[in-house]
JSON list of C-alpha atoms in Angstrom, two decimals:
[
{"chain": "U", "resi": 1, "resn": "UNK", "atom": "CA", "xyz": [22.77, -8.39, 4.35]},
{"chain": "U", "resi": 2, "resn": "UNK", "atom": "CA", "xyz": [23.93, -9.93, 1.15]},
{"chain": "U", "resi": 3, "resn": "UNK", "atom": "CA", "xyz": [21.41, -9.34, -1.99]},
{"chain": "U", "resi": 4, "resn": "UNK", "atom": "CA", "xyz": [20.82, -13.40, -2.01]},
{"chain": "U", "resi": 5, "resn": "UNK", "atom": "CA", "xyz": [19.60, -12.97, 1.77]},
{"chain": "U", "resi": 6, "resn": "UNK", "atom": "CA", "xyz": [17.39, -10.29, 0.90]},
{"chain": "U", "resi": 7, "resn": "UNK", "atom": "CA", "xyz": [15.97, -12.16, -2.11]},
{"chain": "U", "resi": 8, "resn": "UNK", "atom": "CA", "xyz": [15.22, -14.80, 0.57]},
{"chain": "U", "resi": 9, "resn": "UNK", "atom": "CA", "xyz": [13.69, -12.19, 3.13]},
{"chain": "U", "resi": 10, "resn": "UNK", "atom": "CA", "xyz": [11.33, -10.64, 0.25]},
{"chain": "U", "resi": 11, "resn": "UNK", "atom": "CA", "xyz": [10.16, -13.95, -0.74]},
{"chain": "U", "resi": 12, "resn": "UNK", "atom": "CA", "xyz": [8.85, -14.96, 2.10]},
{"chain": "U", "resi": 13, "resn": "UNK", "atom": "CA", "xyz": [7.41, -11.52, 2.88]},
{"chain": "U", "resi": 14, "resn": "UNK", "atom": "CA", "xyz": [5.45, -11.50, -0.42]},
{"chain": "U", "resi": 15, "resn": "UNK", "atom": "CA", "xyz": [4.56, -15.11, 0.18]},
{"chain": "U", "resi": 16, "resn": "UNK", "atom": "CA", "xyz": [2.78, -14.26, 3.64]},
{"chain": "U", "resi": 17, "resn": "UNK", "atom": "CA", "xyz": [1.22, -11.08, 2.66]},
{"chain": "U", "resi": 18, "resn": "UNK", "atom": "CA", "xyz": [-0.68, -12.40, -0.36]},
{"chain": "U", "resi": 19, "resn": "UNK", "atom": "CA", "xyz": [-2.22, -15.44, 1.68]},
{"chain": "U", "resi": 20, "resn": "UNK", "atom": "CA", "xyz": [-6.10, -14.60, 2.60]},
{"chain": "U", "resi": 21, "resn": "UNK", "atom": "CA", "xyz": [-6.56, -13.09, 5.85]},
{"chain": "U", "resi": 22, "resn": "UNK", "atom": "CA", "xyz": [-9.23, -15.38, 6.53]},
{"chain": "U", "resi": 23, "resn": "UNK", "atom": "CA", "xyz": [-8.78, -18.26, 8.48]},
{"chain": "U", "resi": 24, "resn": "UNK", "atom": "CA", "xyz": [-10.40, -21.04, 10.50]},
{"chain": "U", "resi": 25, "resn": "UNK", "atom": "CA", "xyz": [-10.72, -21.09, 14.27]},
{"chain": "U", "resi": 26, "resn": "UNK", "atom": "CA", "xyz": [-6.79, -22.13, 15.45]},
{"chain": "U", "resi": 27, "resn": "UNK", "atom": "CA", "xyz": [-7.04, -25.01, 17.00]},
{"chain": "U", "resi": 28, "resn": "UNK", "atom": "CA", "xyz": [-4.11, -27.48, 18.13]},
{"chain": "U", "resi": 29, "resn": "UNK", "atom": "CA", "xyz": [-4.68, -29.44, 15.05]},
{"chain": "U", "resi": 30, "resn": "UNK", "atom": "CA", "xyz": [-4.45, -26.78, 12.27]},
{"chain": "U", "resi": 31, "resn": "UNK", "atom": "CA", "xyz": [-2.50, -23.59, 13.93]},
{"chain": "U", "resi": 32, "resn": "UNK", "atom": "CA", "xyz": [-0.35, -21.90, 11.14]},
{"chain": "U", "resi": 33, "resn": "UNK", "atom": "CA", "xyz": [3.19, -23.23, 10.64]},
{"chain": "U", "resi": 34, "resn": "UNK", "atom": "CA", "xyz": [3.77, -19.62, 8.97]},
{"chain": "U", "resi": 35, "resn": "UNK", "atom": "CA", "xyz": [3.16, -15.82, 10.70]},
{"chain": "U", "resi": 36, "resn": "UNK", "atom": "CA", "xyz": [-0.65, -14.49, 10.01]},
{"chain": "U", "resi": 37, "resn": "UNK", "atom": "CA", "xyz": [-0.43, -11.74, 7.21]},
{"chain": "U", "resi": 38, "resn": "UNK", "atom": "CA", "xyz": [-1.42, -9.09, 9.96]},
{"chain": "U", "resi": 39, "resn": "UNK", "atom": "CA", "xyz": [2.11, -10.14, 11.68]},
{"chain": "U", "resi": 40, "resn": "UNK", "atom": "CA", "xyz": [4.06, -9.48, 8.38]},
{"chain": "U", "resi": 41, "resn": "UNK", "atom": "CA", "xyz": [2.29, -5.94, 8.48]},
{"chain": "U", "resi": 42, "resn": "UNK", "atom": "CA", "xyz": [4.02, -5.57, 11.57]},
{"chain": "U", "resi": 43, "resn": "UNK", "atom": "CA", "xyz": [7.56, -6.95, 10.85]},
{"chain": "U", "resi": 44, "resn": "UNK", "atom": "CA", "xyz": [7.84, -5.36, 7.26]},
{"chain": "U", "resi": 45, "resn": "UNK", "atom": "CA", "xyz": [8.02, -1.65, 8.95]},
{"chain": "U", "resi": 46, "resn": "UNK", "atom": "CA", "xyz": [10.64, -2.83, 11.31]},
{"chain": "U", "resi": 47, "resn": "UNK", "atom": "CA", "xyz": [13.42, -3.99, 8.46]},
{"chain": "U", "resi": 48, "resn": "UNK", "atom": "CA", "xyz": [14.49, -1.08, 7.54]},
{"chain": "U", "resi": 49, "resn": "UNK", "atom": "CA", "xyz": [15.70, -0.78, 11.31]},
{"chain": "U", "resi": 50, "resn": "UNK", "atom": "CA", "xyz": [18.31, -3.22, 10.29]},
{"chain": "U", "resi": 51, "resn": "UNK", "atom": "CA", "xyz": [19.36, -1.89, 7.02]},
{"chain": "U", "resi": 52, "resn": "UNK", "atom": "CA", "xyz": [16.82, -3.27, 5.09]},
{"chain": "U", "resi": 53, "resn": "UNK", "atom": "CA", "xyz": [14.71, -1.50, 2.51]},
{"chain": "U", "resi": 54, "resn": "UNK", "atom": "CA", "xyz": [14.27, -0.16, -1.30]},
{"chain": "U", "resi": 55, "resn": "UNK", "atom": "CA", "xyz": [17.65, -0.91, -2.65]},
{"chain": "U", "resi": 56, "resn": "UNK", "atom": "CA", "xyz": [19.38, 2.16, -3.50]},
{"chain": "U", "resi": 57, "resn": "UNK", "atom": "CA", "xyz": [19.92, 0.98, -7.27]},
{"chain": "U", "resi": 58, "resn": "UNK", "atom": "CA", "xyz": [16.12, 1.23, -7.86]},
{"chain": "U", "resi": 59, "resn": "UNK", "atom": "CA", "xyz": [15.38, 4.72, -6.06]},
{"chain": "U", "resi": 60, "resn": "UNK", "atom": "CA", "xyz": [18.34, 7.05, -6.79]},
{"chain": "U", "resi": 61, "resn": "UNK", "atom": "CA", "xyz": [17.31, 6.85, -10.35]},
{"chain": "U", "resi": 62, "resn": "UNK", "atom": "CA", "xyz": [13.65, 7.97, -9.71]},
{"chain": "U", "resi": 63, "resn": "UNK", "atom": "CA", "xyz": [12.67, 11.08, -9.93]},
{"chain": "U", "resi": 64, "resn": "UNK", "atom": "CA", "xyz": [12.49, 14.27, -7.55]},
{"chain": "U", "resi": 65, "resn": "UNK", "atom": "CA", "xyz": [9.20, 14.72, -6.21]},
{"chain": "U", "resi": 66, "resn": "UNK", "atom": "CA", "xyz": [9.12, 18.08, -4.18]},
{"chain": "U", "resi": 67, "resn": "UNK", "atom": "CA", "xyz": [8.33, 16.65, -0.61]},
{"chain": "U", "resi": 68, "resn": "UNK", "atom": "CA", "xyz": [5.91, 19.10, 0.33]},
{"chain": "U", "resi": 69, "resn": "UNK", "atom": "CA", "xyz": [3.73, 17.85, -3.14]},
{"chain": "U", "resi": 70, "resn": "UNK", "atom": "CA", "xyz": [4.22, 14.39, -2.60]},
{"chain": "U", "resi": 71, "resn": "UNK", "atom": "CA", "xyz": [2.19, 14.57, 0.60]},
{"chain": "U", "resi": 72, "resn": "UNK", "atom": "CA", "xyz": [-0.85, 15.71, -2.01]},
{"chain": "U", "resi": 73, "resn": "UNK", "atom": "CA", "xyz": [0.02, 13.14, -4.46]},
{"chain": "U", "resi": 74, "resn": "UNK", "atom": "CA", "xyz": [-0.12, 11.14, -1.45]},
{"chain": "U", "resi": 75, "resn": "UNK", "atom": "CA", "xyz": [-3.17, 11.77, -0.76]},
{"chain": "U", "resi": 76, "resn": "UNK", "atom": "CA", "xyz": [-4.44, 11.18, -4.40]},
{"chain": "U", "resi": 77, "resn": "UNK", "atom": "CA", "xyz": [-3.11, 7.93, -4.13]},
{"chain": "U", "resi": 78, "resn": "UNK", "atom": "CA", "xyz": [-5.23, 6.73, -1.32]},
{"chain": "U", "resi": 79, "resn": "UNK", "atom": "CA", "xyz": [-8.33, 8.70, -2.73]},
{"chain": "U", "resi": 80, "resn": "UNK", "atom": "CA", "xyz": [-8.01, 6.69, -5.89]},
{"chain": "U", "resi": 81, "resn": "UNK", "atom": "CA", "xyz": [-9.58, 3.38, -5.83]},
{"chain": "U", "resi": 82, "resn": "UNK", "atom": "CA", "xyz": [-12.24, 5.53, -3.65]},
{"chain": "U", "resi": 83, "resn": "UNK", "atom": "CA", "xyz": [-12.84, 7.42, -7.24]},
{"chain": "U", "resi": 84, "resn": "UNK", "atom": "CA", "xyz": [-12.48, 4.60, -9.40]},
{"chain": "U", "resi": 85, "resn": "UNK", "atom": "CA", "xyz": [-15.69, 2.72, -6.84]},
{"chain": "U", "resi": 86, "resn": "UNK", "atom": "CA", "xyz": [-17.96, 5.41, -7.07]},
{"chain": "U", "resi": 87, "resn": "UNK", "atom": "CA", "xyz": [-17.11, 5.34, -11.00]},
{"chain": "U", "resi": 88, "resn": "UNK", "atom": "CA", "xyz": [-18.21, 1.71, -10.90]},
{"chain": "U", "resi": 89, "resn": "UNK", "atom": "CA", "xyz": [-21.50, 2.44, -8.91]},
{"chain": "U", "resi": 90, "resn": "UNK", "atom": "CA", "xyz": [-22.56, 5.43, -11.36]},
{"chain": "U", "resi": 91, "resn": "UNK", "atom": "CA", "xyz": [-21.65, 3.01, -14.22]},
{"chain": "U", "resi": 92, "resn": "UNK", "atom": "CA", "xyz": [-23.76, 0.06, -12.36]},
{"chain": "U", "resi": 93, "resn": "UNK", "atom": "CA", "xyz": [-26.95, 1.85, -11.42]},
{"chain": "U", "resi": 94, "resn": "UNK", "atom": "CA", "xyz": [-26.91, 3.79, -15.00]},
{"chain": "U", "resi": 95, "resn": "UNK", "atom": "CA", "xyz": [-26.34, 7.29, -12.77]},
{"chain": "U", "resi": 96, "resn": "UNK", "atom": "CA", "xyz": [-28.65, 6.44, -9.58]},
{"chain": "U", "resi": 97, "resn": "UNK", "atom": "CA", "xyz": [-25.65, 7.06, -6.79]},
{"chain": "U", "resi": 98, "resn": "UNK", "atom": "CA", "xyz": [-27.44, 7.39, -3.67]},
{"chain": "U", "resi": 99, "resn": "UNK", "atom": "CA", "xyz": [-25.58, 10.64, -2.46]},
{"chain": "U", "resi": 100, "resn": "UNK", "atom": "CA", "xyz": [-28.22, 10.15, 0.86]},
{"chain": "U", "resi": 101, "resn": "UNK", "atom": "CA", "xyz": [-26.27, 6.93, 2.09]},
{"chain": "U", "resi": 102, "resn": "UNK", "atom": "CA", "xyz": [-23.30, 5.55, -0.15]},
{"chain": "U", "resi": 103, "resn": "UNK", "atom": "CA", "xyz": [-22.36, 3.72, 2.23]},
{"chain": "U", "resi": 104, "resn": "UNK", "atom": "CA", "xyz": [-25.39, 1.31, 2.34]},
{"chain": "U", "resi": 105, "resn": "UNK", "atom": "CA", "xyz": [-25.80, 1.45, -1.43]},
{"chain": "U", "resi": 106, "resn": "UNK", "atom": "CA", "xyz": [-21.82, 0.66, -1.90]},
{"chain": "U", "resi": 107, "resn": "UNK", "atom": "CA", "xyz": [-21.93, -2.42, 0.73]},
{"chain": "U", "resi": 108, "resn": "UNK", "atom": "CA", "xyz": [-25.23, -3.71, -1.17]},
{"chain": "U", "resi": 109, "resn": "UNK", "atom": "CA", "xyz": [-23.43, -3.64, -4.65]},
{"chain": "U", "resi": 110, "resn": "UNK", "atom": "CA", "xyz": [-20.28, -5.01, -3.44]},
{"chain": "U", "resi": 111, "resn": "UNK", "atom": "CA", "xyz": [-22.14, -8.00, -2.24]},
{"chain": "U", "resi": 112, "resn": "UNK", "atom": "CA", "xyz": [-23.48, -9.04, -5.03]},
{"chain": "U", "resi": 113, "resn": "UNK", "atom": "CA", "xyz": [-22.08, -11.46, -7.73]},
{"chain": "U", "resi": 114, "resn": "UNK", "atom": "CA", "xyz": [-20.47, -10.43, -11.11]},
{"chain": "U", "resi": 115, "resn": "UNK", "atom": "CA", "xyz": [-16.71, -8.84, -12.11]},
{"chain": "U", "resi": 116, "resn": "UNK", "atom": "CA", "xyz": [-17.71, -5.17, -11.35]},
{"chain": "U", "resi": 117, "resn": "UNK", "atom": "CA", "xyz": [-18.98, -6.10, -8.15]},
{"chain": "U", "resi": 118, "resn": "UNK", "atom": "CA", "xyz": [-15.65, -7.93, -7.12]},
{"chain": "U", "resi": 119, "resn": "UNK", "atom": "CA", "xyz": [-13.91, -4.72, -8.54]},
{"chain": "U", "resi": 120, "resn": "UNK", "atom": "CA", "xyz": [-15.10, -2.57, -6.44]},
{"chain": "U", "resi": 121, "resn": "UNK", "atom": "CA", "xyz": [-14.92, -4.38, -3.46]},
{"chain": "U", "resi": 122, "resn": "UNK", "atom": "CA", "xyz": [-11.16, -4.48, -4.50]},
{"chain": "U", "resi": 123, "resn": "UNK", "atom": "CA", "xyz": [-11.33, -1.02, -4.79]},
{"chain": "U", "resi": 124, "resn": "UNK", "atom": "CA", "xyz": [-12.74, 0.11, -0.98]},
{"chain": "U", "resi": 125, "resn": "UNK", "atom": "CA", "xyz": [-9.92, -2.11, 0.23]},
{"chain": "U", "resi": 126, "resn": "UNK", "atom": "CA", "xyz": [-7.20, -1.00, -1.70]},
{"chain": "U", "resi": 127, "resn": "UNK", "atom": "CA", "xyz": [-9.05, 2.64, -0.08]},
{"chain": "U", "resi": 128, "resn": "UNK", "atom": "CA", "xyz": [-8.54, 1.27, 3.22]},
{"chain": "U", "resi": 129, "resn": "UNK", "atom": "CA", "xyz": [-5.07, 0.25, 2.60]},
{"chain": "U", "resi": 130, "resn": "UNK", "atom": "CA", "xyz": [-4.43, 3.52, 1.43]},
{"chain": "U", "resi": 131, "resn": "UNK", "atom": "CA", "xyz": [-5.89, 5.24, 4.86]},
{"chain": "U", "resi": 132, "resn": "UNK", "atom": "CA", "xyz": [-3.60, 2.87, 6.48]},
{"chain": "U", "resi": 133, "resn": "UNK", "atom": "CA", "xyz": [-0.26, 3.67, 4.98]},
{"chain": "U", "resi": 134, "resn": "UNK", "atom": "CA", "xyz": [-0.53, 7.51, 4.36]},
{"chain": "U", "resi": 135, "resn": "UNK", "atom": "CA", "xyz": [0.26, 8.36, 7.88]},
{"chain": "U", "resi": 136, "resn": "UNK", "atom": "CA", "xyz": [3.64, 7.01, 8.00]},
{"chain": "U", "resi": 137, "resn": "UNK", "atom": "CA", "xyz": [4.34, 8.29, 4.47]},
{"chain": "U", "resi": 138, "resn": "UNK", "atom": "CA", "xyz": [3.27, 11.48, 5.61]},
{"chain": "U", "resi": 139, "resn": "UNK", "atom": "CA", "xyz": [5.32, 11.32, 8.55]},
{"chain": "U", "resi": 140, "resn": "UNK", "atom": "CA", "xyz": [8.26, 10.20, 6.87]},
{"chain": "U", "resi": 141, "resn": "UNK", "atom": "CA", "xyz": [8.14, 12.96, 4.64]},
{"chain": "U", "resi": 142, "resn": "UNK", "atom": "CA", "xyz": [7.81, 15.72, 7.36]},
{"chain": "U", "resi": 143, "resn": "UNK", "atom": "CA", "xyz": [10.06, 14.12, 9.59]},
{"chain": "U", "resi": 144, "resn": "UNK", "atom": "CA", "xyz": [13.38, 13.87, 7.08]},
{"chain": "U", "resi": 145, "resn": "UNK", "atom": "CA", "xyz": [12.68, 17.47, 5.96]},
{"chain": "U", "resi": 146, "resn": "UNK", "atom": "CA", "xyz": [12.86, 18.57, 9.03]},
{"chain": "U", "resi": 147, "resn": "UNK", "atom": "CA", "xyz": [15.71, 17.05, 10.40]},
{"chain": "U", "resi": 148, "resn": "UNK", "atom": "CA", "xyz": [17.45, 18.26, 7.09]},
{"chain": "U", "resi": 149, "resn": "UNK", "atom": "CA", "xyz": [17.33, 14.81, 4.93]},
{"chain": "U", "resi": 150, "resn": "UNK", "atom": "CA", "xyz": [18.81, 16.02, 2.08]},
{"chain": "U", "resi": 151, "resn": "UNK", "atom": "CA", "xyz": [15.76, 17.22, -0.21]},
{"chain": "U", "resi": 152, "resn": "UNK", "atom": "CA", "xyz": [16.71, 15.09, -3.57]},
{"chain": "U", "resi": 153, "resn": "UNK", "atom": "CA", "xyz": [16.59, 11.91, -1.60]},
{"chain": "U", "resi": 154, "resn": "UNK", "atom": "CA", "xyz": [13.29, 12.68, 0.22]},
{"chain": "U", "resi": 155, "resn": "UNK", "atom": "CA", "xyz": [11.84, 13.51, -2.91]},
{"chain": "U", "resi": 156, "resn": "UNK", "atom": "CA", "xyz": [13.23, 10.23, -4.97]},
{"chain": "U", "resi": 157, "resn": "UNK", "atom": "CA", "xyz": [12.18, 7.62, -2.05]},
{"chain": "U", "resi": 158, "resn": "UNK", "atom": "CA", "xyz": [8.82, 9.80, -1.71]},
{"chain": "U", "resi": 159, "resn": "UNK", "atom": "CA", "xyz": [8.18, 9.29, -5.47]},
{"chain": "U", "resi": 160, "resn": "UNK", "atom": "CA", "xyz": [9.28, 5.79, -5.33]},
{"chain": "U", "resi": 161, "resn": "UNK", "atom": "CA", "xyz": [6.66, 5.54, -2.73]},
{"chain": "U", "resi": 162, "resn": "UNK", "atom": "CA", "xyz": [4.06, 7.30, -4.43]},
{"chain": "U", "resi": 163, "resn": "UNK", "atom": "CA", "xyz": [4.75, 4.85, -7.59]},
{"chain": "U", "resi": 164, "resn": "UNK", "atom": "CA", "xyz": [4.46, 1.66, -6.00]},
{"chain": "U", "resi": 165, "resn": "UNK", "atom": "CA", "xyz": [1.34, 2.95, -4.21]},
{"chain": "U", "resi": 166, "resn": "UNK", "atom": "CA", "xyz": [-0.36, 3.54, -7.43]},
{"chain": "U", "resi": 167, "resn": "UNK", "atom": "CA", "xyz": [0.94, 0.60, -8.77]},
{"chain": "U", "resi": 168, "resn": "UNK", "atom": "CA", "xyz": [-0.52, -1.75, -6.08]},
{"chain": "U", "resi": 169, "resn": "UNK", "atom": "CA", "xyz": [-4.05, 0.27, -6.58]},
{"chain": "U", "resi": 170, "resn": "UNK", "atom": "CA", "xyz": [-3.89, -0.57, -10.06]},
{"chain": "U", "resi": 171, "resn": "UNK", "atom": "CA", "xyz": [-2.71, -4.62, -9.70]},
{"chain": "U", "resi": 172, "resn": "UNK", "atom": "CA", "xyz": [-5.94, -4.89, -6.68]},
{"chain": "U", "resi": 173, "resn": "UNK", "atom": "CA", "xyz": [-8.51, -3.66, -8.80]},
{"chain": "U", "resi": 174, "resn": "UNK", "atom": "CA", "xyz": [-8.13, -4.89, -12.11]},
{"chain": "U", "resi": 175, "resn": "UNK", "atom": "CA", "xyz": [-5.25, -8.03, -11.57]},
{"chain": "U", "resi": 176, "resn": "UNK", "atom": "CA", "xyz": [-6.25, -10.83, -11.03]},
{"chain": "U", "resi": 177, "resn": "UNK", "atom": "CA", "xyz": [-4.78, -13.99, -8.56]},
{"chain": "U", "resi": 178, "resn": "UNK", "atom": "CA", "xyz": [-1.86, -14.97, -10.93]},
{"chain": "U", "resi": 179, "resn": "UNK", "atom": "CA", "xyz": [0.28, -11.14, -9.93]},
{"chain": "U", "resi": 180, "resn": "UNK", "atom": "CA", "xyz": [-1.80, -10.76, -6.46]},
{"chain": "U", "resi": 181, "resn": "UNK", "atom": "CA", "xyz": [2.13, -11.48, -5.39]},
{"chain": "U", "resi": 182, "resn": "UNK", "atom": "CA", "xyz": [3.30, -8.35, -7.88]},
{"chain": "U", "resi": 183, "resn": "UNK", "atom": "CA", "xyz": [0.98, -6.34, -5.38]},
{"chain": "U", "resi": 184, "resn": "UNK", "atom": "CA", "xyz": [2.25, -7.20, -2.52]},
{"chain": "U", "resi": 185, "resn": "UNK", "atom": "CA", "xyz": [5.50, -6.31, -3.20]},
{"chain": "U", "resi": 186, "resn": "UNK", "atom": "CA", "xyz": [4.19, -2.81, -4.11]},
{"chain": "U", "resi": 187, "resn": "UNK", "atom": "CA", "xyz": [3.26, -2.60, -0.80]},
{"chain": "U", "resi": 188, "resn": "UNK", "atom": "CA", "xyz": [6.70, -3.96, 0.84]},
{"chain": "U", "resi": 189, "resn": "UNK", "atom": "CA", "xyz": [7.80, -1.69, -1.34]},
{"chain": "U", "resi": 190, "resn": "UNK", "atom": "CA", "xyz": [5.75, 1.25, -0.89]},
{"chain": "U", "resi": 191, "resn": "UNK", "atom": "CA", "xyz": [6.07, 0.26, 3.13]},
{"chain": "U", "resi": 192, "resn": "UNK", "atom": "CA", "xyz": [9.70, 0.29, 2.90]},
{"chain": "U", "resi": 193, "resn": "UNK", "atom": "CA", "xyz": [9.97, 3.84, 1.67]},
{"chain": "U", "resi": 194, "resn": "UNK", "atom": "CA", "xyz": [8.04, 5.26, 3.94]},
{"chain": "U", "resi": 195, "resn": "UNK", "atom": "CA", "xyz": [10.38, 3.51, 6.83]},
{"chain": "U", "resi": 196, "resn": "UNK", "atom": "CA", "xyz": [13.30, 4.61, 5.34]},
{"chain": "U", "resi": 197, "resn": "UNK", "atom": "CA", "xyz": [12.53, 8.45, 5.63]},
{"chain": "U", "resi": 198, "resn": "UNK", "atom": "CA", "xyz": [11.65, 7.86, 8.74]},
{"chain": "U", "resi": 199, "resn": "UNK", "atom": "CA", "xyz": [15.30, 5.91, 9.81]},
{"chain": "U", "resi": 200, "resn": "UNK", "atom": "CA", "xyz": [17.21, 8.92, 8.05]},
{"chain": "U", "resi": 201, "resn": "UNK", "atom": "CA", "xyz": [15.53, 11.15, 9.93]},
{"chain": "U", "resi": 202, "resn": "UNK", "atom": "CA", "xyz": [15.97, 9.45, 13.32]},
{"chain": "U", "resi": 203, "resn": "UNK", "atom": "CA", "xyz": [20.03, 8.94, 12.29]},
{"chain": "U", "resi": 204, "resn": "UNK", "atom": "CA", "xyz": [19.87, 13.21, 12.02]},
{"chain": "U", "resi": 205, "resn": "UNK", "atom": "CA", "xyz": [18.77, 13.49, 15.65]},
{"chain": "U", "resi": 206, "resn": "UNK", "atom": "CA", "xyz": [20.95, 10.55, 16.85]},
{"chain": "U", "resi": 207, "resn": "UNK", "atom": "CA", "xyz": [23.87, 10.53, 14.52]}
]
């Protein structure tokens, strides 16, 4: 692949994956010309498969994580927004967190109007986006070391990982719809990384 044709290819990815996930009823009259953003969720783990990914320009200059500590930073990552909500709650109800059911107090704040309670609404999804990705990260990680990936690159793609990851928590919560594209190439991104760990490791046992 050429680096026009992967220009092309990221495009549309970002385009798809920012659209809203909700959508009428599909009828004959208004089914999607373009793939669903749950389908692009799909297809983006599968490029790298083909040679597609991080380009190599961007992650051999990042820095060496050590594997094994990326898999906590990891999990920082995902934990995160999860912090920064209950933050927003303890700042909203002057200290009153209902440690009995968060849960119920969290989904009655979140529906209610106002910036803060859009934030952290943003916030317990970018959480659940975290839950979602770890497990591939995490498996990416523990599958190149031990196949014997060599350590530096685990630990660069792991930290480019870890880098977009926090980057994307940061653009959900707090930007707003003009760079909503910005995040969802953190999570290509982010994606990609993961993949790629996981297609060195496979080219170890099947050379």
């Amino acid at each position: 692949f050429g680096s026009s044709t992967f220009g092309q290819i990221l495009g549309q990815l970002v385009q798809f994956t920012s659209q809203s996930p909700q959508q009428p009823p599909q009828t004959a009259s208004n089914f999607p010309s373009k793939p669903h953003p749950t389908t692009m969720s799909s297809i983006v783990p599968l490029l790298p498969l083909v040679g597609l990914g991080v380009p190599e320009a961007l992650w051999k200059h990042a820095p060496a994580i050590c594997p094994w500590k990326a898999l906590i930073a990891g999990a920082f990552c995902y934990n995160f927004p999860s912090t920064v909500k209950f933050l927003m709650i303890w700042k909203k109800t002057n200290g009153k967190y209902d440690n009995h059911n968060p849960r119920a107090q969290s989904t009655k704040l979140t529906s209610e109007s106002g910036e803060l309670a859009e934030q952290m609404a943003k916030a317990e999804a970018a959480h659940h986006n975290g839950l979602e990705t770890y497990p591939l990260f995490a498996s990416g990680v523990i599958a190149a070391m031990t196949m014997g990936v060599d350590k530096e690159i685990v630990g660069k793609l792991a930290f480019t990982h870890l880098m977009f990851r926090m980057a994307f928590n940061t653009i959900y919560i707090w930007g707003g719809k003009k760079i909503a594209d910005l995040r969802s190439l953190c999570w290509v991104f982010s994606m990609f990384a993961s993949c790629q760990l996981l297609v060195m490791a496979s080219k170890k046992l099947n050379p």
